[in-house]
Amino acid sequence: MKDFIVVHYDGNSTNLTYTDTEEDARAYLAALITTNQVSKNDTLSIVRVHDDYLVYFKRRNNTLKTVLGKDSQSSVSWTELMFGPLQEFFAKLFKKMGNLGVVFGSR
């Protein structure tokens, strides 16, 4: 199992990518930015799997500097966590996970 999950939410869909290291996760996000696959309103995050630690989170205006920089935002404020599109993101994510459970026969 990979150690990090990279999450890209564009307001409609969620893309999850698993990486071995934090550096690989940041490099993946940087590649998305440089290839214009991230718009200014997209939400990007990196989660460490073994303890669910939120390594990186930025709801808008992601840049190479914020993704690759050592001074990037490394945690979520309570207002960002409790309000805004993050709630919608998690609702859609859990709905998709529930749909996968139905497909694979669990209820």
PDB file of C-alpha atoms in Angstrom:
ATOM      1  CA  MET A   1       0.000   0.000   0.000  1.00  0.00           C
ATOM      2  CA  LYS A   2       1.202   3.487  -0.836  1.00  0.00           C
ATOM      3  CA  ASP A   3       1.876   5.958   1.973  1.00  0.00           C
ATOM      4  CA  PHE A   4       0.235   9.123   0.568  1.00  0.00           C
ATOM      5  CA  ILE A   5      -3.013   9.994  -1.200  1.00  0.00           C
ATOM      6  CA  VAL A   6      -3.099  12.972  -3.550  1.00  0.00           C
ATOM      7  CA  VAL A   7      -6.590  14.451  -3.900  1.00  0.00           C
ATOM      8  CA  HIS A   8      -7.626  16.746  -6.757  1.00  0.00           C
ATOM      9  CA  TYR A   9     -11.194  18.060  -6.550  1.00  0.00           C
ATOM     10  CA  ASP A  10     -12.375  20.243  -9.439  1.00  0.00           C
ATOM     11  CA  GLY A  11     -15.855  21.014  -8.124  1.00  0.00           C
ATOM     12  CA  ASN A  12     -17.447  18.108  -9.993  1.00  0.00           C
ATOM     13  CA  SER A  13     -15.211  15.099  -9.624  1.00  0.00           C
ATOM     14  CA  THR A  14     -12.558  13.804  -7.285  1.00  0.00           C
ATOM     15  CA  ASN A  15      -9.353  12.190  -8.496  1.00  0.00           C
ATOM     16  CA  LEU A  16      -7.283  10.152  -6.059  1.00  0.00           C
ATOM     17  CA  THR A  17      -3.680   9.163  -6.760  1.00  0.00           C
ATOM     18  CA  TYR A  18      -1.505   7.124  -4.427  1.00  0.00           C
ATOM     19  CA  THR A  19       2.232   7.794  -4.036  1.00  0.00           C
ATOM     20  CA  ASP A  20       5.096   6.354  -1.990  1.00  0.00           C
ATOM     21  CA  THR A  21       6.543   9.600  -0.625  1.00  0.00           C
ATOM     22  CA  GLU A  22       5.483  13.140   0.181  1.00  0.00           C
ATOM     23  CA  GLU A  23       7.970  14.374  -2.419  1.00  0.00           C
ATOM     24  CA  ASP A  24       6.315  12.197  -5.087  1.00  0.00           C
ATOM     25  CA  ALA A  25       2.911  13.554  -4.061  1.00  0.00           C
ATOM     26  CA  ARG A  26       4.098  17.157  -4.319  1.00  0.00           C
ATOM     27  CA  ALA A  27       5.765  16.426  -7.672  1.00  0.00           C
ATOM     28  CA  TYR A  28       2.501  14.945  -8.960  1.00  0.00           C
ATOM     29  CA  LEU A  29       0.557  18.067  -7.949  1.00  0.00           C
ATOM     30  CA  ALA A  30       3.246  20.238  -9.542  1.00  0.00           C
ATOM     31  CA  ALA A  31       2.867  18.266 -12.774  1.00  0.00           C
ATOM     32  CA  LEU A  32      -0.905  18.823 -12.715  1.00  0.00           C
ATOM     33  CA  ILE A  33      -0.337  22.560 -12.307  1.00  0.00           C
ATOM     34  CA  THR A  34       2.321  22.851 -15.027  1.00  0.00           C
ATOM     35  CA  THR A  35       0.185  20.902 -17.520  1.00  0.00           C
ATOM     36  CA  ASN A  36      -2.826  23.157 -16.804  1.00  0.00           C
ATOM     37  CA  GLN A  37      -4.948  20.340 -15.376  1.00  0.00           C
ATOM     38  CA  VAL A  38      -5.689  22.454 -12.282  1.00  0.00           C
ATOM     39  CA  SER A  39      -7.904  25.528 -12.481  1.00  0.00           C
ATOM     40  CA  LYS A  40      -7.777  28.410 -10.015  1.00  0.00           C
ATOM     41  CA  ASN A  41     -10.825  27.108  -8.101  1.00  0.00           C
ATOM     42  CA  ASP A  42      -9.656  23.501  -7.686  1.00  0.00           C
ATOM     43  CA  THR A  43      -8.890  22.004  -4.290  1.00  0.00           C
ATOM     44  CA  LEU A  44      -5.658  20.058  -3.875  1.00  0.00           C
ATOM     45  CA  SER A  45      -4.530  18.049  -0.888  1.00  0.00           C
ATOM     46  CA  ILE A  46      -2.079  15.394   0.241  1.00  0.00           C
ATOM     47  CA  VAL A  47      -2.988  12.952   3.012  1.00  0.00           C
ATOM     48  CA  ARG A  48      -0.542  10.649   4.815  1.00  0.00           C
ATOM     49  CA  VAL A  49      -2.326   7.291   4.930  1.00  0.00           C
ATOM     50  CA  HIS A  50      -1.133   5.671   8.156  1.00  0.00           C
ATOM     51  CA  ASP A  51      -2.412   8.443  10.448  1.00  0.00           C
ATOM     52  CA  ASP A  52      -4.744  10.435   8.132  1.00  0.00           C
ATOM     53  CA  TYR A  53      -2.530  13.496   8.578  1.00  0.00           C
ATOM     54  CA  LEU A  54      -3.324  16.316   6.165  1.00  0.00           C
ATOM     55  CA  VAL A  55       0.114  17.192   4.783  1.00  0.00           C
ATOM     56  CA  TYR A  56      -1.075  19.794   2.269  1.00  0.00           C
ATOM     57  CA  PHE A  57      -4.395  21.506   1.639  1.00  0.00           C
ATOM     58  CA  LYS A  58      -5.255  24.519  -0.467  1.00  0.00           C
ATOM     59  CA  ARG A  59      -8.747  25.295  -1.649  1.00  0.00           C
ATOM     60  CA  ARG A  60      -7.952  27.847  -4.371  1.00  0.00           C
ATOM     61  CA  ASN A  61      -5.131  29.447  -6.322  1.00  0.00           C
ATOM     62  CA  ASN A  62      -2.693  26.550  -6.092  1.00  0.00           C
ATOM     63  CA  THR A  63       0.739  27.417  -7.462  1.00  0.00           C
ATOM     64  CA  LEU A  64       4.066  25.659  -7.823  1.00  0.00           C
ATOM     65  CA  LYS A  65       5.319  27.765  -4.933  1.00  0.00           C
ATOM     66  CA  THR A  66       2.573  26.613  -2.564  1.00  0.00           C
ATOM     67  CA  VAL A  67       2.749  22.969  -3.652  1.00  0.00           C
ATOM     68  CA  LEU A  68       6.539  22.665  -3.616  1.00  0.00           C
ATOM     69  CA  GLY A  69       7.423  25.288  -1.009  1.00  0.00           C
ATOM     70  CA  LYS A  70       8.473  24.291   2.483  1.00  0.00           C
ATOM     71  CA  ASP A  71       6.331  27.110   3.891  1.00  0.00           C
ATOM     72  CA  SER A  72       3.172  25.828   2.267  1.00  0.00           C
ATOM     73  CA  GLN A  73      -0.016  25.552   4.277  1.00  0.00           C
ATOM     74  CA  SER A  74       0.371  22.286   6.143  1.00  0.00           C
ATOM     75  CA  SER A  75      -2.895  22.121   8.028  1.00  0.00           C
ATOM     76  CA  VAL A  76      -6.508  23.101   7.662  1.00  0.00           C
ATOM     77  CA  SER A  77      -8.139  25.789   9.742  1.00  0.00           C
ATOM     78  CA  TRP A  78     -11.395  24.794  11.392  1.00  0.00           C
ATOM     79  CA  THR A  79     -13.370  27.240   9.255  1.00  0.00           C
ATOM     80  CA  GLU A  80     -12.016  25.673   6.069  1.00  0.00           C
ATOM     81  CA  LEU A  81     -12.726  22.204   7.384  1.00  0.00           C
ATOM     82  CA  MET A  82     -16.271  22.887   8.537  1.00  0.00           C
ATOM     83  CA  PHE A  83     -17.501  25.189   5.777  1.00  0.00           C
ATOM     84  CA  GLY A  84     -17.284  25.619   2.048  1.00  0.00           C
ATOM     85  CA  PRO A  85     -16.651  23.152  -0.739  1.00  0.00           C
ATOM     86  CA  LEU A  86     -14.744  20.715   1.461  1.00  0.00           C
ATOM     87  CA  GLN A  87     -18.014  19.422   2.888  1.00  0.00           C
ATOM     88  CA  GLU A  88     -19.348  18.869  -0.621  1.00  0.00           C
ATOM     89  CA  PHE A  89     -16.103  17.147  -1.565  1.00  0.00           C
ATOM     90  CA  PHE A  90     -16.346  14.649   1.294  1.00  0.00           C
ATOM     91  CA  ALA A  91     -20.052  14.051   0.677  1.00  0.00           C
ATOM     92  CA  LYS A  92     -19.350  13.123  -2.940  1.00  0.00           C
ATOM     93  CA  LEU A  93     -16.335  11.035  -1.954  1.00  0.00           C
ATOM     94  CA  PHE A  94     -18.310   8.984   0.571  1.00  0.00           C
ATOM     95  CA  LYS A  95     -21.168   8.577  -1.911  1.00  0.00           C
ATOM     96  CA  LYS A  96     -18.726   7.189  -4.482  1.00  0.00           C
ATOM     97  CA  MET A  97     -17.242   4.857  -1.884  1.00  0.00           C
ATOM     98  CA  GLY A  98     -20.745   3.663  -0.985  1.00  0.00           C
ATOM     99  CA  ASN A  99     -21.519   3.026  -4.644  1.00  0.00           C
ATOM    100  CA  LEU A 100     -18.351   0.947  -4.919  1.00  0.00           C
ATOM    101  CA  GLY A 101     -19.545  -1.120  -1.970  1.00  0.00           C
ATOM    102  CA  VAL A 102     -22.795  -1.873  -3.796  1.00  0.00           C
ATOM    103  CA  VAL A 103     -20.880  -2.874  -6.934  1.00  0.00           C
ATOM    104  CA  PHE A 104     -18.670  -5.271  -4.980  1.00  0.00           C
ATOM    105  CA  GLY A 105     -21.578  -6.784  -3.068  1.00  0.00           C
ATOM    106  CA  SER A 106     -21.206  -5.278   0.403  1.00  0.00           C
ATOM    107  CA  ARG A 107     -24.147  -3.504   1.992  1.00  0.00           C
TER     108      ARG A 107
END
